[in-house]
Protein backbone atom coordinates (compact mmCIF):
# COMPACT_ATOMS: atom_id res chain seq x y z
CA MET A 1 7.24 -14.73 -4.49
CA GLU A 2 8.44 -17.74 -6.47
CA VAL A 3 10.71 -17.63 -9.47
CA MET A 4 9.10 -16.52 -12.74
CA VAL A 5 9.90 -18.73 -15.69
CA MET A 6 8.96 -16.74 -18.76
CA GLU A 7 11.38 -14.49 -20.60
CA SER A 8 10.99 -10.79 -21.33
CA ARG A 9 7.85 -9.53 -23.06
CA SER A 10 9.55 -9.01 -26.41
CA GLU A 11 10.90 -12.58 -26.30
CA ILE A 12 7.52 -14.05 -25.40
CA CYS A 13 5.60 -12.34 -28.16
CA PRO A 14 8.06 -11.34 -30.88
CA GLN A 15 5.48 -10.98 -33.62
CA MET A 16 3.14 -8.90 -31.49
CA SER A 17 5.49 -7.01 -29.17
CA ARG A 18 5.01 -3.76 -31.06
CA SER A 19 1.27 -4.03 -31.32
CA CYS A 20 0.16 -5.62 -28.08
CA SER A 21 1.34 -6.96 -24.76
CA ASP A 22 2.03 -10.59 -23.90
CA GLY A 23 -1.42 -11.17 -22.43
CA GLY A 24 -0.10 -12.17 -19.01
CA PHE A 25 2.03 -15.18 -19.98
CA SER A 26 4.35 -14.86 -17.01
CA ASP A 27 3.55 -17.17 -14.15
CA CYS A 28 4.52 -20.83 -14.58
CA ASN A 29 6.29 -21.02 -11.22
CA SER A 30 8.32 -23.66 -9.45
CA ASP A 31 6.95 -26.32 -7.19
CA ARG A 32 3.19 -26.40 -6.94
CA SER A 33 2.67 -30.05 -5.97
CA GLY A 34 1.18 -31.25 -2.73
CA GLU A 35 3.80 -30.99 -0.04
CA PHE A 36 3.81 -34.55 1.26
CA SER A 37 1.83 -37.71 0.83
CA PRO A 38 1.46 -40.82 2.93
CA ALA A 39 2.66 -42.73 -0.13
CA GLY A 40 6.09 -41.35 0.53
CA GLY A 41 6.42 -42.87 3.97
CA THR A 42 7.39 -41.04 7.12
CA PHE A 43 10.48 -38.88 7.19
CA SER A 44 11.51 -35.71 8.92
CA LEU A 45 9.81 -32.52 7.70
CA ARG A 46 12.55 -30.55 9.42
CA ARG A 47 15.20 -32.43 7.46
CA VAL A 48 13.51 -31.54 4.16
CA LEU A 49 13.15 -27.88 5.10
CA VAL A 50 16.76 -27.67 6.19
CA SER A 51 17.82 -29.34 2.94
CA SER A 52 16.22 -26.52 0.96
CA SER A 53 18.77 -24.03 2.31
CA SER A 54 21.77 -23.03 0.23
CA GLU A 55 24.19 -25.03 2.42
CA TYR A 56 24.60 -28.64 1.44
CA SER A 57 27.45 -30.91 0.46
CA ASP A 58 28.15 -32.72 -2.79
CA GLU A 59 28.15 -35.89 -0.75
CA VAL A 60 24.56 -35.26 0.33
CA VAL A 61 23.46 -34.75 -3.28
CA ARG A 62 25.28 -37.87 -4.46
CA GLY A 63 23.59 -39.81 -1.69
CA LEU A 64 20.17 -38.54 -2.75
CA ILE A 65 20.87 -39.44 -6.38
CA SER A 66 21.83 -42.93 -5.26
CA GLU A 67 18.54 -43.20 -3.36
CA LEU A 68 16.64 -42.27 -6.52
CA GLU A 69 17.79 -45.57 -7.98
CA SER A 70 16.88 -47.56 -4.88
CA PRO A 71 14.32 -50.37 -5.18
CA SER A 72 12.49 -48.80 -2.24
CA VAL A 73 9.68 -46.44 -3.27
CA GLU A 74 9.92 -44.73 0.11
CA SER A 75 13.63 -44.02 -0.42
CA GLN A 76 13.01 -42.74 -3.92
CA TYR A 77 10.18 -40.52 -2.71
CA ARG A 78 12.32 -39.11 0.09
CA ALA A 79 15.23 -38.39 -2.27
CA ALA A 80 13.05 -36.81 -4.97
CA THR A 81 11.34 -34.60 -2.41
CA GLN A 82 14.61 -33.39 -0.91
CA LEU A 83 16.11 -32.67 -4.34
CA ARG A 84 12.92 -30.87 -5.24
CA PHE A 85 13.27 -28.59 -2.22
CA LEU A 86 16.98 -28.06 -2.81
CA ALA A 87 16.19 -26.83 -6.32
CA LYS A 88 13.09 -24.87 -5.41
CA HIS A 89 14.50 -21.39 -4.75
CA ASN A 90 18.25 -21.59 -5.20
CA PRO A 91 19.61 -21.14 -8.77
CA GLU A 92 23.06 -22.43 -7.82
CA ASN A 93 21.56 -25.59 -6.38
CA ARG A 94 19.75 -26.24 -9.66
CA ILE A 95 23.01 -26.16 -11.56
CA HIS A 96 24.91 -28.28 -9.02
CA ILE A 97 22.18 -30.91 -8.77
CA ALA A 98 21.98 -31.30 -12.55
CA ARG A 99 25.77 -31.46 -12.92
CA ALA A 100 25.91 -34.13 -10.22
CA GLY A 101 23.80 -36.41 -12.44
CA ALA A 102 20.32 -36.11 -10.93
CA VAL A 103 18.45 -35.36 -14.14
CA ALA A 104 18.33 -38.87 -15.68
CA PRO A 105 17.10 -40.69 -12.54
CA LEU A 106 14.55 -37.95 -11.87
CA VAL A 107 13.27 -38.18 -15.44
CA ALA A 108 12.97 -41.95 -15.00
CA LEU A 109 10.54 -41.36 -12.12
CA LEU A 110 8.12 -39.73 -14.55
CA SER A 111 7.16 -43.20 -15.76
CA HIS A 112 6.96 -44.77 -12.30
CA PRO A 113 3.63 -46.49 -11.57
CA ASP A 114 3.35 -44.78 -8.17
CA PRO A 115 1.50 -41.51 -8.94
CA GLN A 116 2.82 -39.63 -5.91
CA LEU A 117 6.41 -40.56 -6.71
CA GLN A 118 5.84 -39.52 -10.31
CA GLU A 119 4.49 -36.19 -9.05
CA GLN A 120 7.57 -35.57 -6.91
CA GLY A 121 9.81 -36.46 -9.85
CA VAL A 122 8.18 -34.12 -12.34
CA THR A 123 8.13 -31.31 -9.80
CA ALA A 124 11.85 -31.73 -9.12
CA VAL A 125 12.48 -31.68 -12.88
CA LEU A 126 10.38 -28.51 -13.14
CA ASN A 127 12.51 -26.81 -10.49
CA LEU A 128 15.70 -27.84 -12.29
CA SER A 129 14.29 -26.58 -15.61
CA LEU A 130 14.09 -23.05 -14.19
CA CYS A 131 17.83 -22.86 -14.90
CA ASP A 132 18.40 -22.33 -18.62
CA GLU A 133 21.62 -24.31 -18.46
CA ASN A 134 19.66 -27.43 -17.50
CA LYS A 135 17.11 -27.41 -20.32
CA ALA A 136 19.25 -29.26 -22.88
CA THR A 137 20.32 -31.78 -20.23
CA ILE A 138 16.68 -32.51 -19.39
CA ALA A 139 15.77 -32.92 -23.05
CA THR A 140 18.78 -35.16 -23.72
CA ALA A 141 17.67 -37.42 -20.85
CA GLY A 142 14.56 -38.24 -22.87
CA ALA A 143 12.23 -36.13 -20.77
CA VAL A 144 9.83 -35.05 -23.52
CA GLY A 145 8.17 -38.44 -24.03
CA HIS A 146 7.93 -39.01 -20.26
CA LEU A 147 6.44 -35.54 -19.80
CA VAL A 148 3.77 -36.17 -22.44
CA ARG A 149 2.76 -39.41 -20.69
CA THR A 150 2.64 -37.57 -17.35
CA LEU A 151 0.54 -34.87 -19.00
CA CYS A 152 -1.92 -37.55 -20.11
CA PHE A 153 -2.05 -39.83 -17.07
CA GLY A 154 -0.53 -38.06 -14.05
CA THR A 155 -2.16 -36.52 -11.00
CA PRO A 156 -3.63 -33.02 -11.52
CA ALA A 157 -0.51 -31.41 -10.01
CA ALA A 158 1.79 -33.65 -12.05
CA ARG A 159 -0.05 -32.71 -15.26
CA GLU A 160 0.27 -29.01 -14.48
CA ASN A 161 3.96 -29.31 -13.70
CA ALA A 162 4.60 -31.42 -16.81
CA ALA A 163 3.02 -28.63 -18.88
CA CYS A 164 5.37 -26.15 -17.23
CA VAL A 165 8.45 -28.24 -17.99
CA LEU A 166 7.37 -28.54 -21.62
CA LEU A 167 6.98 -24.77 -21.68
CA ARG A 168 10.52 -24.35 -20.40
CA LEU A 169 11.94 -26.77 -22.95
CA ALA A 170 9.92 -25.19 -25.77
CA GLN A 171 11.75 -21.93 -25.16
CA LEU A 172 14.67 -23.61 -26.96
CA ASP A 173 14.02 -23.03 -30.66
CA ASP A 174 15.50 -26.34 -31.73
CA LEU A 175 13.19 -28.28 -29.38
CA ARG A 176 9.90 -26.55 -30.16
CA VAL A 177 8.96 -28.57 -33.24
CA ALA A 178 10.24 -31.81 -31.72
CA ILE A 179 8.03 -31.30 -28.66
CA GLY A 180 5.07 -30.61 -30.93
CA GLY A 181 5.76 -33.84 -32.82
CA SER A 182 5.92 -35.88 -29.61
CA GLY A 183 2.18 -35.76 -28.97
CA ALA A 184 2.40 -32.83 -26.56
CA ILE A 185 -0.08 -30.64 -28.45
CA PRO A 186 -3.16 -32.91 -28.12
CA ALA A 187 -2.25 -33.56 -24.48
CA LEU A 188 -2.04 -29.82 -23.77
CA VAL A 189 -5.34 -29.22 -25.57
CA ALA A 190 -6.90 -31.91 -23.37
CA LEU A 191 -5.53 -30.17 -20.26
CA LEU A 192 -6.93 -26.87 -21.57
CA GLN A 193 -10.34 -28.54 -21.83
CA THR A 194 -10.45 -30.66 -18.68
CA GLY A 195 -7.87 -29.26 -16.26
CA GLY A 196 -8.51 -27.13 -13.23
CA SER A 197 -7.97 -23.38 -13.27
CA ARG A 198 -4.22 -23.72 -12.78
CA GLY A 199 -3.97 -26.52 -15.34
CA LYS A 200 -5.82 -24.51 -17.99
CA LYS A 201 -3.48 -21.56 -17.48
CA ASP A 202 -0.39 -23.76 -17.66
CA ALA A 203 -1.69 -25.43 -20.83
CA ALA A 204 -2.42 -22.08 -22.48
CA THR A 205 1.01 -20.75 -21.57
CA ALA A 206 2.76 -23.82 -22.97
CA LEU A 207 0.64 -23.72 -26.13
CA PHE A 208 1.41 -20.06 -26.66
CA THR A 209 5.13 -20.85 -26.68
CA LEU A 210 4.83 -23.98 -28.82
CA LEU A 211 2.58 -22.27 -31.36
CA ALA A 212 5.37 -19.90 -32.30
CA SER A 213 6.00 -22.74 -34.77
CA LYS A 214 3.45 -22.87 -37.62
CA GLU A 215 3.83 -26.63 -37.73
CA ASN A 216 2.69 -26.79 -34.11
CA SER A 217 -0.16 -24.38 -34.83
CA SER A 218 -1.40 -26.78 -37.50
CA ARG A 219 -1.20 -29.64 -35.00
CA ALA A 220 -3.19 -27.57 -32.49
CA VAL A 221 -5.95 -26.93 -35.02
CA GLU A 222 -6.11 -30.66 -35.78
CA ALA A 223 -6.30 -31.37 -32.03
CA GLY A 224 -9.35 -29.12 -31.71
CA VAL A 225 -7.79 -26.22 -29.82
CA VAL A 226 -10.13 -23.57 -31.24
CA ARG A 227 -13.31 -24.64 -29.42
CA PRO A 228 -11.90 -24.54 -25.86
CA LEU A 229 -10.12 -21.26 -26.60
CA LEU A 230 -13.36 -19.63 -27.72
CA ASP A 231 -15.21 -21.03 -24.71
CA LEU A 232 -12.63 -19.50 -22.37
CA MET A 233 -12.69 -16.18 -24.23
CA ALA A 234 -16.48 -16.04 -23.88
CA ASP A 235 -16.35 -16.67 -20.11
CA PRO A 236 -14.97 -13.73 -18.10
CA GLU A 237 -15.24 -15.84 -14.94
CA SER A 238 -12.61 -18.23 -16.29
CA GLY A 239 -9.82 -15.72 -15.71
CA MET A 240 -8.50 -16.93 -19.05
CA VAL A 241 -9.87 -14.40 -21.55
CA ASP A 242 -6.54 -12.73 -22.32
CA LYS A 243 -4.48 -15.93 -22.43
CA ALA A 244 -6.97 -17.73 -24.66
CA ALA A 245 -7.23 -14.73 -26.99
CA TYR A 246 -3.48 -14.58 -27.49
CA VAL A 247 -3.22 -18.31 -28.19
CA LEU A 248 -6.09 -18.00 -30.69
CA HIS A 249 -4.28 -15.14 -32.42
CA ARG A 250 -1.37 -17.47 -33.11
CA VAL A 251 -3.73 -20.13 -34.46
CA LEU A 252 -5.26 -17.57 -36.83
CA ALA A 253 -1.93 -17.13 -38.60
CA LEU A 254 -2.86 -20.27 -40.56
CA PRO A 255 -5.68 -20.54 -43.14
CA GLU A 256 -6.97 -23.70 -41.43
CA GLY A 257 -6.93 -21.83 -38.12
CA ARG A 258 -9.03 -19.03 -39.56
CA ALA A 259 -11.46 -21.51 -41.08
CA ALA A 260 -11.78 -23.38 -37.76
CA ALA A 261 -12.37 -20.16 -35.84
CA VAL A 262 -15.14 -19.08 -38.21
CA ASP A 263 -16.73 -22.54 -38.25
CA GLU A 264 -16.70 -22.68 -34.43
CA GLY A 265 -18.46 -19.31 -34.09
CA GLY A 266 -15.38 -17.23 -33.38
CA VAL A 267 -16.53 -14.08 -35.16
CA PRO A 268 -19.30 -13.22 -32.63
CA VAL A 269 -16.91 -13.92 -29.74
CA LEU A 270 -14.26 -11.59 -31.17
CA VAL A 271 -16.77 -8.84 -32.01
CA GLU A 272 -18.14 -9.06 -28.46
CA MET A 273 -14.59 -8.68 -27.12
CA VAL A 274 -14.12 -5.55 -29.23
CA ASP A 275 -17.36 -4.16 -27.79
CA VAL A 276 -16.91 -4.86 -24.08
CA GLY A 277 -13.35 -6.05 -23.49
CA SER A 278 -10.46 -4.27 -21.84
CA GLN A 279 -8.14 -2.21 -24.03
CA ARG A 280 -5.76 -5.15 -24.32
CA GLN A 281 -8.61 -7.48 -25.22
CA LYS A 282 -9.96 -5.04 -27.81
CA GLU A 283 -6.52 -4.86 -29.36
CA VAL A 284 -5.93 -8.59 -29.69
CA ALA A 285 -9.53 -9.14 -30.86
CA MET A 286 -9.06 -6.59 -33.64
CA LEU A 287 -5.75 -8.20 -34.62
CA SER A 288 -7.57 -11.52 -34.91
CA LEU A 289 -10.43 -9.99 -36.88
CA LEU A 290 -7.89 -8.46 -39.26
CA HIS A 291 -6.55 -11.96 -39.95
CA ILE A 292 -10.07 -13.22 -40.58
CA CYS A 293 -11.21 -10.27 -42.70
CA GLU A 294 -8.13 -10.46 -44.91
CA GLU A 295 -9.02 -14.08 -45.73
CA SER A 296 -12.20 -13.52 -47.75
CA SER A 297 -15.12 -11.23 -48.47
CA ALA A 298 -17.45 -13.87 -47.04
CA TYR A 299 -15.74 -13.54 -43.69
CA ARG A 300 -15.90 -9.75 -43.93
CA ARG A 301 -19.65 -9.91 -44.45
CA MET A 302 -19.96 -12.07 -41.34
CA VAL A 303 -18.15 -9.41 -39.31
CA VAL A 304 -20.46 -6.72 -40.71
CA ARG A 305 -23.55 -8.79 -39.89
CA GLU A 306 -22.37 -9.03 -36.28
CA GLY A 307 -22.67 -5.25 -36.05
CA ALA A 308 -18.96 -4.58 -35.64
CA ILE A 309 -18.69 -1.40 -37.72
CA PRO A 310 -20.02 1.07 -35.08
CA SER A 311 -17.46 -0.24 -32.59
CA PHE A 312 -14.65 0.09 -35.13
CA VAL A 313 -15.74 3.64 -35.97
CA ALA A 314 -15.77 4.57 -32.28
CA LEU A 315 -12.34 3.00 -31.72
CA SER A 316 -10.93 4.81 -34.74
CA GLN A 317 -11.25 7.94 -32.59
CA SER A 318 -9.28 6.36 -29.73
CA SER A 319 -6.41 8.23 -28.12
CA SER A 320 -4.42 4.99 -28.33
CA LYS A 321 -2.47 4.98 -31.59
CA LYS A 322 -2.41 1.17 -31.73
CA ILE A 323 -6.17 0.85 -31.21
CA LYS A 324 -6.87 3.64 -33.70
CA GLU A 325 -4.69 2.09 -36.43
CA LYS A 326 -6.27 -1.34 -36.10
CA ALA A 327 -9.81 0.06 -36.14
CA GLU A 328 -9.03 2.11 -39.25
CA ALA A 329 -7.51 -0.92 -40.98
CA LEU A 330 -10.63 -2.97 -40.27
CA ILE A 331 -12.95 -0.22 -41.53
CA ALA A 332 -10.93 -0.01 -44.74
CA LEU A 333 -11.13 -3.78 -45.23
CA LEU A 334 -14.86 -3.89 -44.62
CA ARG A 335 -15.43 -1.15 -47.19
CA GLN A 336 -13.77 -3.18 -49.94
CA PRO A 337 -16.20 -4.32 -52.65
CA THR A 338 -16.62 -8.02 -53.33
CA SER A 339 -14.29 -8.97 -56.17
CA PRO A 340 -15.77 -10.56 -59.33
CA ARG A 341 -13.64 -13.65 -58.76
CA THR A 342 -15.04 -14.03 -55.25
CA LYS A 343 -18.56 -13.68 -56.59
CA ARG A 344 -17.94 -16.36 -59.22
CA GLY A 345 -16.47 -18.64 -56.59
CA MET A 346 -19.49 -18.16 -54.35
CA ALA A 347 -21.84 -18.88 -57.27
CA LEU A 348 -20.00 -22.08 -58.10
CA ALA A 349 -20.17 -23.12 -54.47
């Protein structure tokens, strides 16, 4: 099993740790690129596999770093691949490689015109980013802008791995907003829409971390994140129902997020999840509906029209205290009369 990169559940989901689980945000692993490509030339597979062991010399690493700056694409590819394997499973190697000065030349490969070399570079950076000590070094080397470009224009594997590196860097509080302001949010939303299964999961995981910042949540709404999230939530075959639901919950913390969710048909999707979803899905769906119902009486009437009350009544008898409390809170909200001010506002509208 490869190294897991997310932190503990309470760190992943601080606002929701008491009321729900993390929704499965736990598997942005090291090293998922294609193993080798003809673009990299011919070199010994055995040599690469041996290099991934814990035994290596500083001289070997310095030599590989020197090759990264070679004018030969084949030499650069060979060096990036060997550093990638050295960093793949061994935490000590990750620290030693970064301290030896490999980060800057590896980051430079992220803008190389050769797509396979770029892929090896971003994957090596991903493996180094699994060490918390290396995150600031990677960011200081100017990686964020390169990662966003890779996320937009790289190979499918490079895009996935770039999303994972951004996730790792976003775990630093002081980098989260900066990453969001770099153009990463629209690029991640695009990956969520157009990526393969693995790419969609990586994009959702990175967005979940970045959207801990309300500023980034606003950027995500502007980038159109709500529609693909609802599509994934409505498709059990996507394997993304839980992840998408938890990202949406973060978006709903903002008024514009709630408005976008309602406009995009989110209420029926959430009510359906309450009806037929797993216990975890019911819980996050009710949390999201609470956000929506607290916004306005018009939204509450929409929830009632979707036939949600019988489900809430049934769940209010649940043996799960968390489920029961959320169902009771929703029933209480839906029983509130429309305020005179709301009625006047609706008449004016």
